[in-house]
XYZ file of C-alpha atoms in Angstrom:
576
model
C 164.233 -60.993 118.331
C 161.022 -61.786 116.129
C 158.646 -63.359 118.332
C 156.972 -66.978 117.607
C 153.992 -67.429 116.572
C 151.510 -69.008 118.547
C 149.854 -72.392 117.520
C 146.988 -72.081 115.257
C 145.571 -75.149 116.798
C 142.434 -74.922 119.312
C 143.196 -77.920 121.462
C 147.263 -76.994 121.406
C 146.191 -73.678 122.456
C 144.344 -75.090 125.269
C 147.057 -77.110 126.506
C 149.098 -74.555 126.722
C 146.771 -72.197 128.069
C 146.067 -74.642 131.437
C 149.660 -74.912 131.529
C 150.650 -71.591 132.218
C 147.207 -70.845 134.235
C 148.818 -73.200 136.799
C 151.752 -71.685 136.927
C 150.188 -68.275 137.694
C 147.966 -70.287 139.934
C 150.876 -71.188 141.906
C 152.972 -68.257 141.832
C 149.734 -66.283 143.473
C 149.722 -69.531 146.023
C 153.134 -69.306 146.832
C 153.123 -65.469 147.212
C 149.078 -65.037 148.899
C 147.541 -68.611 150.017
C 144.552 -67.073 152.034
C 143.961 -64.052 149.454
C 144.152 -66.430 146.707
C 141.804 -69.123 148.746
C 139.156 -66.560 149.281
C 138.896 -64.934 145.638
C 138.757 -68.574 144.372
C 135.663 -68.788 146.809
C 134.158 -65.972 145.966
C 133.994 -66.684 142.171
C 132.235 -70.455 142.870
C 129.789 -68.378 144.685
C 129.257 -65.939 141.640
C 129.409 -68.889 139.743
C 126.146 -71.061 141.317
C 123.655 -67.713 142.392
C 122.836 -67.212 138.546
C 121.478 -70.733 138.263
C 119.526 -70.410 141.462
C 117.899 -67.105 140.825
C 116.628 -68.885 137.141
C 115.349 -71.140 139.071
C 113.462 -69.362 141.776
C 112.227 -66.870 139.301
C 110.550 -69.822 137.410
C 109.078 -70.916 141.227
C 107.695 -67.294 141.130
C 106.091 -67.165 138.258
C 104.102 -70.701 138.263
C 102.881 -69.635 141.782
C 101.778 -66.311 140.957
C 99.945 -68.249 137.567
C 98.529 -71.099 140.106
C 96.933 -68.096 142.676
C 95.623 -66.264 139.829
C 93.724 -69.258 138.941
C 92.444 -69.939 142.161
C 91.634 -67.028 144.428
C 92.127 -69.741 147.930
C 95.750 -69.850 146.571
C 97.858 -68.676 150.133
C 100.181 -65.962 149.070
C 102.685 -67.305 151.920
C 104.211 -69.530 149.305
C 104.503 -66.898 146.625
C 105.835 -64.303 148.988
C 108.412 -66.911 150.443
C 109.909 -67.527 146.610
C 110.066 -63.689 146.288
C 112.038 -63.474 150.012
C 114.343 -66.153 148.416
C 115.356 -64.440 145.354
C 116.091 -61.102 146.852
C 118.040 -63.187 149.047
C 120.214 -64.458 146.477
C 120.396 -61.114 144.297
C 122.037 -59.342 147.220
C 123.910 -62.296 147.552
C 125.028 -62.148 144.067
C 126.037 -58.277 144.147
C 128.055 -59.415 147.202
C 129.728 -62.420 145.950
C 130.394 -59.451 142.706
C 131.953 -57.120 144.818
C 133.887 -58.890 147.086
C 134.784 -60.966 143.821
C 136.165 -57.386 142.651
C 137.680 -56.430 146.023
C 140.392 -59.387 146.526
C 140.999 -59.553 142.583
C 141.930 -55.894 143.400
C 144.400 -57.144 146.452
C 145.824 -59.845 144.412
C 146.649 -58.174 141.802
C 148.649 -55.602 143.553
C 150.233 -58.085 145.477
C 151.080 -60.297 142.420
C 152.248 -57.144 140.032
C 154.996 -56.548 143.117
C 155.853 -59.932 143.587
C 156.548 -60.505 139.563
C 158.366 -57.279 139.666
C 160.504 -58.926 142.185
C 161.058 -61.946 139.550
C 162.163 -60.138 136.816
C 164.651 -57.518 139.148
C 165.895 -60.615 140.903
C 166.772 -61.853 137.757
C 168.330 -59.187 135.827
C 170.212 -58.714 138.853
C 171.641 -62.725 138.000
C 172.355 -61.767 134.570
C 175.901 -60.341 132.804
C 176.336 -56.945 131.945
C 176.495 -58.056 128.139
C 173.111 -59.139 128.115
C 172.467 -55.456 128.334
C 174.272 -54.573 125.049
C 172.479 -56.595 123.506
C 169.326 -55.440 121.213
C 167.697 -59.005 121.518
C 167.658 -59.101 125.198
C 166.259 -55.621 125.687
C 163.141 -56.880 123.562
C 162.883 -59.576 125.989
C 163.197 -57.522 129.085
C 160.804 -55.031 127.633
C 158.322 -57.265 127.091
C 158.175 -59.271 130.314
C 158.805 -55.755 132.560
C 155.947 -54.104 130.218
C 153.112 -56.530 129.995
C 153.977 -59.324 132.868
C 153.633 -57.661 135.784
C 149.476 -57.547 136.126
C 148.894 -60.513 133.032
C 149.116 -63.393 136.306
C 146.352 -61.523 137.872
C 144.169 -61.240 135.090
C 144.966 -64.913 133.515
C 143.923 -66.468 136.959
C 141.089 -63.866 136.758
C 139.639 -64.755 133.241
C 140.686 -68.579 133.781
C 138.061 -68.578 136.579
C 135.971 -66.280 134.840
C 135.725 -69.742 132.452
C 135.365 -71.897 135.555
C 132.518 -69.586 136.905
C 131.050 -69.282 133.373
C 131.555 -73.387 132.880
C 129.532 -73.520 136.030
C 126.601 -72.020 135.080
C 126.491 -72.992 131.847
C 125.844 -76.473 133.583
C 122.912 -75.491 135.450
C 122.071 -73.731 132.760
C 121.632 -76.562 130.677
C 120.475 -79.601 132.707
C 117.496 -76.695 133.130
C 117.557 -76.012 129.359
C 117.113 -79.783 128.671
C 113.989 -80.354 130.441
C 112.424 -78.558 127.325
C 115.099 -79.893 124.639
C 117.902 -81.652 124.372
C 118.621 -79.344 120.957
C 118.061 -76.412 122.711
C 121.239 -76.909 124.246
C 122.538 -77.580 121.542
C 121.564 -74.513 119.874
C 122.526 -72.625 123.286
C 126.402 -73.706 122.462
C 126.165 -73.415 118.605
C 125.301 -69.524 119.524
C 128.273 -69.163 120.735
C 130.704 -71.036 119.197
C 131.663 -68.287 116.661
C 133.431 -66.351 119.495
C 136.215 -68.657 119.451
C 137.537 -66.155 116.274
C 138.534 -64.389 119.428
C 141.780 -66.636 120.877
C 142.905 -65.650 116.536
C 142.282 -62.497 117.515
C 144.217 -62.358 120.676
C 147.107 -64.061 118.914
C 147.332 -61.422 116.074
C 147.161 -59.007 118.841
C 150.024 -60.323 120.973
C 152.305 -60.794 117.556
C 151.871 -57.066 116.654
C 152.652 -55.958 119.895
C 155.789 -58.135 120.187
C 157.081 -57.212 116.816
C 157.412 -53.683 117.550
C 158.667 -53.971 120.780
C 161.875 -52.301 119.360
C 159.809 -49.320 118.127
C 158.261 -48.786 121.130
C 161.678 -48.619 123.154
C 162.980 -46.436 120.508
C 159.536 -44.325 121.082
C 160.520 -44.392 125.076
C 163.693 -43.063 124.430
C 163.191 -40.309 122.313
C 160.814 -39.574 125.378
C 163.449 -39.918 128.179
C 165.681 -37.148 125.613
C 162.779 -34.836 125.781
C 162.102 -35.459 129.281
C 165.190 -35.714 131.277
C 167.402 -33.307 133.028
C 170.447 -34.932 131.664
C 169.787 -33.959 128.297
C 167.827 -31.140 128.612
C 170.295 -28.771 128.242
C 171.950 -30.160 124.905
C 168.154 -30.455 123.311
C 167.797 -27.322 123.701
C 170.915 -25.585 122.713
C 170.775 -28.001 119.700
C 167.091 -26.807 118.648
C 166.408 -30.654 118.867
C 163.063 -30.213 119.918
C 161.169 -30.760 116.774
C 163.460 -33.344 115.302
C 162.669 -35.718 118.334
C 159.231 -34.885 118.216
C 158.275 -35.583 114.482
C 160.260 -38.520 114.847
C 157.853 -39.208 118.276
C 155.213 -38.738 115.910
C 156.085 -40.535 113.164
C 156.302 -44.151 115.436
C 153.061 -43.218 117.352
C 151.564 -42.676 113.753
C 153.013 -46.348 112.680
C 151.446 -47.859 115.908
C 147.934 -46.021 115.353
C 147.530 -47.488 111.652
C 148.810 -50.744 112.868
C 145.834 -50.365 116.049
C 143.170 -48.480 113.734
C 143.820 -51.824 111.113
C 143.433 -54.365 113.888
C 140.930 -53.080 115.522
C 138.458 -52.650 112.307
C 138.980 -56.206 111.394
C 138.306 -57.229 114.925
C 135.545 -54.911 115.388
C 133.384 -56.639 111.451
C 134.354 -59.901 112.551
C 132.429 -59.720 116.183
C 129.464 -57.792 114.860
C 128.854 -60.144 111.748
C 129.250 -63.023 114.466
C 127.186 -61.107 116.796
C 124.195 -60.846 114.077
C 124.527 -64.692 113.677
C 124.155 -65.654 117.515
C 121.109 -62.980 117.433
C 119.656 -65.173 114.991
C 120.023 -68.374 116.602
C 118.710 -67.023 119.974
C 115.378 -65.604 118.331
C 114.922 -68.996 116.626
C 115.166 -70.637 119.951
C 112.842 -67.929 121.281
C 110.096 -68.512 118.548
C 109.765 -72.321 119.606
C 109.656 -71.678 123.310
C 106.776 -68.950 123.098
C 104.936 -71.148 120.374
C 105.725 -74.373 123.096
C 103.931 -72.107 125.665
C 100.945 -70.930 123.263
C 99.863 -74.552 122.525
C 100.417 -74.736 126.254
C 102.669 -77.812 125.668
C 104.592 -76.040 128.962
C 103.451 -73.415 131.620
C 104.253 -70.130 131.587
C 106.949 -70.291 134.268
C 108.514 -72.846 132.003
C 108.652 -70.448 129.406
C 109.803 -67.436 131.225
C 112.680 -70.070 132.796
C 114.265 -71.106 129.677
C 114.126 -67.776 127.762
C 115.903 -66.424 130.921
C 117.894 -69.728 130.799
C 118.922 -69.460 127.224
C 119.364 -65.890 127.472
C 122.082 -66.148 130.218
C 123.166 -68.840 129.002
C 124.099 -67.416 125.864
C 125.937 -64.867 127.269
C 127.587 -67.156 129.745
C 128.735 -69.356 126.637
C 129.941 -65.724 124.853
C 131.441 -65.026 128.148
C 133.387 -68.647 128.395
C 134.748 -68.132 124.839
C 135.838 -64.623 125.161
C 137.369 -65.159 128.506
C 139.280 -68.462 126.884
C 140.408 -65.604 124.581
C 141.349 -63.221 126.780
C 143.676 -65.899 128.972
C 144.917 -67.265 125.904
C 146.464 -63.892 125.605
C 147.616 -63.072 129.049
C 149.214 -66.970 128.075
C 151.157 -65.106 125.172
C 152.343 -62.704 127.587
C 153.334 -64.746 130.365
C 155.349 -66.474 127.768
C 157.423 -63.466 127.880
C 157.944 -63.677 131.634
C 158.528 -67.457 131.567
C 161.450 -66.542 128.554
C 162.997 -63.917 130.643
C 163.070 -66.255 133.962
C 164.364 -69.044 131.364
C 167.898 -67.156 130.530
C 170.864 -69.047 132.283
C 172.230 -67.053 135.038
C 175.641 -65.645 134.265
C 176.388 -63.261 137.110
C 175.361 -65.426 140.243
C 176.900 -63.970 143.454
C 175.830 -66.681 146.421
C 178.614 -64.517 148.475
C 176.325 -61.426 150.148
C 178.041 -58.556 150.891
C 180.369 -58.396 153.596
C 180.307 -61.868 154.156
C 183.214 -62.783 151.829
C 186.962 -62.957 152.666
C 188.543 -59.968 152.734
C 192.320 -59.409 151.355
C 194.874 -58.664 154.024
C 197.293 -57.360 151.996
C 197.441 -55.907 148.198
C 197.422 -58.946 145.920
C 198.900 -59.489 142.857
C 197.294 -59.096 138.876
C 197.825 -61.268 135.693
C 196.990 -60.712 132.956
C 197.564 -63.749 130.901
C 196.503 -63.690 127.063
C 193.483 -62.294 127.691
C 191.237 -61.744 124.520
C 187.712 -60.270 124.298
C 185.675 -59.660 121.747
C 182.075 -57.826 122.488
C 179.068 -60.642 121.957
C 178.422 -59.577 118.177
C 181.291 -58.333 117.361
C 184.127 -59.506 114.941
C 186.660 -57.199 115.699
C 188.631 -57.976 118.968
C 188.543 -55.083 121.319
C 191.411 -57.014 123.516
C 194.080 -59.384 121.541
C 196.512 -61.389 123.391
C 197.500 -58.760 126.391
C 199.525 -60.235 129.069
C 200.982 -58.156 131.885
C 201.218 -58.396 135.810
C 200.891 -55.563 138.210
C 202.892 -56.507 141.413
C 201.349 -56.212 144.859
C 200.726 -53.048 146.317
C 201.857 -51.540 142.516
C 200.130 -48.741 140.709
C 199.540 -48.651 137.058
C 198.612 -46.318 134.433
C 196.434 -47.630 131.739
C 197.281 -44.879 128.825
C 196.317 -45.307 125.152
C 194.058 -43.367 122.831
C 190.456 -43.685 123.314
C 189.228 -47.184 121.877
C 192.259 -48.957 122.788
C 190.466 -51.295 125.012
C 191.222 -49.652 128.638
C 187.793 -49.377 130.167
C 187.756 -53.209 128.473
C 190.261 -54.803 130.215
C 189.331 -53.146 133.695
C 185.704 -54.493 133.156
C 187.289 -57.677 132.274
C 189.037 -57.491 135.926
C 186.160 -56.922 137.603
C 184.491 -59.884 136.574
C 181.865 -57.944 134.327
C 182.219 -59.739 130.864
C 183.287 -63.596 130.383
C 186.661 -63.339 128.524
C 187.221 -65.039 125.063
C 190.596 -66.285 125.802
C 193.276 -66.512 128.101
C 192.858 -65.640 132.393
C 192.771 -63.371 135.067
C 194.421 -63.819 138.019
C 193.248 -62.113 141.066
C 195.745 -63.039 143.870
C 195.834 -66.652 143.928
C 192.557 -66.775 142.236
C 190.939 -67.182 138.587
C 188.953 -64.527 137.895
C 186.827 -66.820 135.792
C 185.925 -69.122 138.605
C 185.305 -67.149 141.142
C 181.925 -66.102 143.149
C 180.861 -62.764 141.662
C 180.109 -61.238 145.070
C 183.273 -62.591 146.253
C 185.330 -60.918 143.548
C 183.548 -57.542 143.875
C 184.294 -57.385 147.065
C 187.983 -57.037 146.459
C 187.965 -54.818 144.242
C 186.726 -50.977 144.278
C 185.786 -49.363 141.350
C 184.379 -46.029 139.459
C 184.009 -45.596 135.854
C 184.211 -42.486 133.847
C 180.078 -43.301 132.956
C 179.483 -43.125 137.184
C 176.057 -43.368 138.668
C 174.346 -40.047 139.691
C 172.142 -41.416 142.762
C 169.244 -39.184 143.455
C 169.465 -40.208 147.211
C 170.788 -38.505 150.623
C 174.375 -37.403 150.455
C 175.346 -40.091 152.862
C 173.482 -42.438 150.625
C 175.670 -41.500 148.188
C 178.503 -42.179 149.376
C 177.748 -45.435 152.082
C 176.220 -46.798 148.796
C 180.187 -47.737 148.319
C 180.134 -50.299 151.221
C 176.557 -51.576 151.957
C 178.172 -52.832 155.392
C 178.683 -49.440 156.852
C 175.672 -47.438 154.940
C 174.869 -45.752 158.202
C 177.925 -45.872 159.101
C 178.741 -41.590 159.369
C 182.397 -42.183 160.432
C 183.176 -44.356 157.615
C 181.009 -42.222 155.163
C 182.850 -38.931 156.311
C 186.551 -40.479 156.294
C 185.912 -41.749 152.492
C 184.689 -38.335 151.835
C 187.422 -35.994 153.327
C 189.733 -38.602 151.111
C 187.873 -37.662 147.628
C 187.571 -34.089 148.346
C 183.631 -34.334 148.903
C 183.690 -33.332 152.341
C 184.000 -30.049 151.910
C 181.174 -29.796 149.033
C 179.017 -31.422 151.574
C 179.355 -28.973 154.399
C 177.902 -26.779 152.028
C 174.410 -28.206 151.422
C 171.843 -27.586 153.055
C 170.814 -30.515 155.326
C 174.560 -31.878 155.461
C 174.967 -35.332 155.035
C 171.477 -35.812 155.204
C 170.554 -33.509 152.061
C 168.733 -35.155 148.477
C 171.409 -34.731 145.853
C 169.524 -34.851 142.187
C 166.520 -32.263 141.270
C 164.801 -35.261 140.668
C 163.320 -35.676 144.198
C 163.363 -31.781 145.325
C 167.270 -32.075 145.956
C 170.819 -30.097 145.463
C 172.110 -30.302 141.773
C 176.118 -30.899 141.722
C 178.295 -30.443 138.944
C 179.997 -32.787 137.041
C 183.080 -32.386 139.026
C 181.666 -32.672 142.700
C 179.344 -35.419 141.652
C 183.007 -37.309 140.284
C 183.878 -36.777 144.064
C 180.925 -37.942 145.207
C 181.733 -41.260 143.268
C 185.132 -41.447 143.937
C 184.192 -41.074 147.929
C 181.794 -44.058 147.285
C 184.917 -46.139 145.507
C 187.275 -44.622 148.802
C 184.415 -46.019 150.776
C 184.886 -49.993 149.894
C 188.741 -49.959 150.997
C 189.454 -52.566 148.730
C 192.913 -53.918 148.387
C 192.816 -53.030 144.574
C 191.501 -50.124 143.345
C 190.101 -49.181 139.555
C 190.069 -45.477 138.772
C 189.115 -45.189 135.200
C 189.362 -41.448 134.671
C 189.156 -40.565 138.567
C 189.845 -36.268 137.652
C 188.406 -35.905 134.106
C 185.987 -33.226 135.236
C 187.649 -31.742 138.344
C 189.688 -28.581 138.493
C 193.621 -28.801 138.747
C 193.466 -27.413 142.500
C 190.955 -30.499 143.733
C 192.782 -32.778 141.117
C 196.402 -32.124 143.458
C 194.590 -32.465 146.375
C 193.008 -35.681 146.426
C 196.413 -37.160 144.660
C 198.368 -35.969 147.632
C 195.362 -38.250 149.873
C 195.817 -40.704 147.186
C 199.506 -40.597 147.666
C 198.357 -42.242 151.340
C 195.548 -44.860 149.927
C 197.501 -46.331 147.468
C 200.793 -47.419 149.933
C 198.161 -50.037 151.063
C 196.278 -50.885 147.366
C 196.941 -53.060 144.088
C 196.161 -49.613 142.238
C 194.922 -49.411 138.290
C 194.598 -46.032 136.182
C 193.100 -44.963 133.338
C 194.038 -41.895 132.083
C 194.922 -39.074 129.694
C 196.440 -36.600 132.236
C 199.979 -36.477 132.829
C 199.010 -35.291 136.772
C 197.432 -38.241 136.722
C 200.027 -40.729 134.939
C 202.416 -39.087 137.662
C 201.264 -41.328 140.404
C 201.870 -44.745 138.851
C 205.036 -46.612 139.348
C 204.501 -48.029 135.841
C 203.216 -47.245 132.612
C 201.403 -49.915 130.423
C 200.034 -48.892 126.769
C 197.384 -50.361 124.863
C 196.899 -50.166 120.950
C 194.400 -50.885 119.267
C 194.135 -54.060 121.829
């Protein structure tokens, strides 16, 4: 999806930017009042010492000029000013760090918390989005960038505030000499408002490769991972993946290098210019004080004034530039949050009804075609499995089996026709609810780097400690026995990930097909249950089967005729 481009105009830009710093002002309310109460403090505080340490440093000076003119002068005085602004420099490095220290806290507790968002709300969100190229630019960008931007848009919003601040004591000080000094003071820095264009070109050539940089991340994960380790390898893929590797960090270094010379001339030629109009200001100051037309504390106060004051002005435009672009990227947030749930489930689990007995399936005219796609994976297929019945799904692969499972289990919106689960529409009915009828593994089953209990309790969240219920679901899939084995038992990390016992492919299918044993479901989805399992296991857990499915709605998908053995009916698909 090609990103939009932000609004060229200042005062849009503005708008929008104290827009969205409220909302991250109230998402770090909402998730830390007190944390966010007491950074807020502690950058007024930073804010107001600058101006007061200008202005005792003036005090200073014009009492260390008055003693030196007259040698009764008391020093108390002098001394007293010099007390005071040590004072308020200590104060100032305090107010600094402990400025730092909570930013710190908040933004740890805020990258969590928006974590939380964005998992909460893929969680709310169909298994089609996921197919979907467009989406996965989304999600990349809000899960990449989102996550610390609130932080540092609330910290470079106040940043302004604090620099807004002292820019007013700055210049009520200022104009006590001139009313165009000021002036001057915000004509020097004016020019850094090239920085919000800046930010925006920056933000639209991250966002438009967003695609290239997942591709990038998965040629990593294939170099990386222990799944495909082994085929990388035995392929010689190694430097195919890598020149390609190289060839999209190359793209993203020219793109960098090109943005970050134009950048880099633009600030310096901009830089030169504010130099100029500072030294101008300079030259009438010290040629104010040399036809003593004001003191020499005057003097030394507004060059320090106009000094600082400068860079507070640089420092308000660059950090309008800097949350302007944190704005761009909480834009990505605020477009993930934005997507219309499609996979609500306000049943929890193990709160929903449970079926007493096997219910019936219909299929009525179901169609499906995949979001993109003009050819229809499922046309007009109507069939009904009777209660307690088992049926084989056969057909060649592509025929739409795995489809019209998913379909069942309430994992795509159908194109046409219904679903009827029992006495329910499948369409209508609460996602958690449904899933809780239903157990299910898929031929592309989860590997879960966890305890072997984990592993399989995962199946029933109810009973996840539950050993009794763990072990019965296991001694029905056959895993029992490969867990007896491990080291640690029950209680052993499966996955090298984490330190753990590697399986093969066929013990970690009986892994998963304990964790579908686990949910005893009145209809069960086996789609492939014994692809990768040898002909001895295969025969025994179809004779526990034999047992399971006397009190199940039972579906198969298969291309074994051990398999297609167990059903009490046959139903082919072709071609949908």
């Amino acid at each position: 999806m090609e990103p939009k481009a932000p609004p060229r105009s200042f005062f849009v830009q503005l708008r929008l930017l104290a827009v969205n710093l409220r909302h991250a002002l109230g998402i770090a309310w909402q998730e830390e009042r007190s944390l966010t109460a007491r950074f807020l403090f502690a950058n007024v505080a930073e804010a107001l010492l600058p101006v007061a340490i200008a202005y005792v440093g003036k005090r200073i000076v014009d009492a260390v000029v008055a003693a030196s003119n007259d040698p009764t002068h008391p020093m108390g005085p002098t001394l007293t000013w010099v007390g005071l602004e040590l004072a308020l420099i200590l104060g100032s490095h305090v107010a600094g760090q402990t400025n730092g220290y909570f930013g710190q806290l908040l933004r740890a507790r805020l990258a969590l918390h928006v974590d939380r968002l964005i998992f909460e709300k893929v969680l709310r969100l169909g298994v089609h989005r996921f197919e979907d190229a467009e989406f996965m630019d989304v999600l990349e960008r809000a899960r990449k960038e989102s996550g610390w931007r609130p932080v540092e848009m609330i910290t470079h919003g106040l940043r302004l505030v604090r620099s807004v601040v002292t820019l007013t004591g700055f210049a009520a000080l200022l104009a006590g000499f001139s009313v165009w000094a000021v002036v001057a003071l915000a004509l020097a820095g004016l020019p850094f408002l090239a920085e919000m264009r800046f930010a925006s070109e920056h933000y639209l050539l991250k966002s438009r490769r967003t695609q290239r940089e997942r591709q990038a991340h998965y040629l990593q994960q294939l170099l990386t991972s222990d799944w495909h380790v082994k085929e990388v390898k035995l392929f010689q893929l190694g430097p195919e993946l890598l020149a390609r590797h190289r060839t999209l960090h190359e793209g993203f270094y020219e793109e960098d290098r090109g943005f970050a010379f134009r950048r880099g001339l633009f600030v310096t030629l901009l830089g030169v210019a504010s130099s100029g109009v500072f030294y101008a200001v300079y030259a009438v100051v010290v040629g104010a004080a040399v036809q003593s037309r004001i003191s020499l504390g005057d003097m030394t106060l507004y060059l320090a004034v106009f000094r600082q004051g400068q860079s507070a002005f640089q420092s308000a435009m660059t950090s309008i530039a800097r949350a302007w672009e944190d704005n761009l990227y909480m834009n990505n947030l605020f477009e993930l949050l934005a997507l219309e749930d499609d996979d609500v489930a306000d049943v929890k689990v193990g709160e929903g009804a449970e079926d007493v007995a096997p219910p019936e399936v219909r299929f009525e005219g179901v169609s499906f075609r995949y979001p993109g796609s003009e050819r229809a994976a499922l046309d007009d297929v109507s069939f009904r499995i009777a209660p307690g019945e088992t049926v084989a799904l056969v057909g060649v692969n592509g025929a739409g089996k795995t489809t019209l499972v998913k379909l069942l289990a309430g994992l795509y919106p159908l194109s046409e026709g219904r679903i009827v689960l029992g006495d329910d529409d499948v369409a209508t009915m609460d996602r958690g609810a449904l899933r809780q009828r239903i157990g299910v593994i898929f031929q592309d089953f989860v590997h879960y780097h966890f305890t072997a209990s984990d592993n399989v309790g995962l199946g029933w969240l109810p009973k996840l400690g539950d050993r009794t219920a763990v072990e019965r679901a296991a001694e029905e899939a056959g895993a029992a026995e490969i867990v007896a084995k491990l080291p640690g038992g029950w209680d052993a990390m499966l996955g090298r990930w984490f330190g753990g016992e590697q399986l093969s492919v066929g013990q970690w299918q009986r892994m998963a097909l304990a964790r579908a044993f686990m949910r005893r479901s009145k209809v069960l989805i086996l789609d492939e249950p014994t692809a990768s399992i040898d002909a001895e296991a295969e025969h025994a857990i179809f004779e526990r089967f034999r047992e399971l499915k006397k009190d199940a709605t039972c579906v198969l998908i298969t291309h074994r005729f051990g398999t297609v053995r167990m059903a009490d009916r046959i139903v082919v698909l072709d071609d949908g």
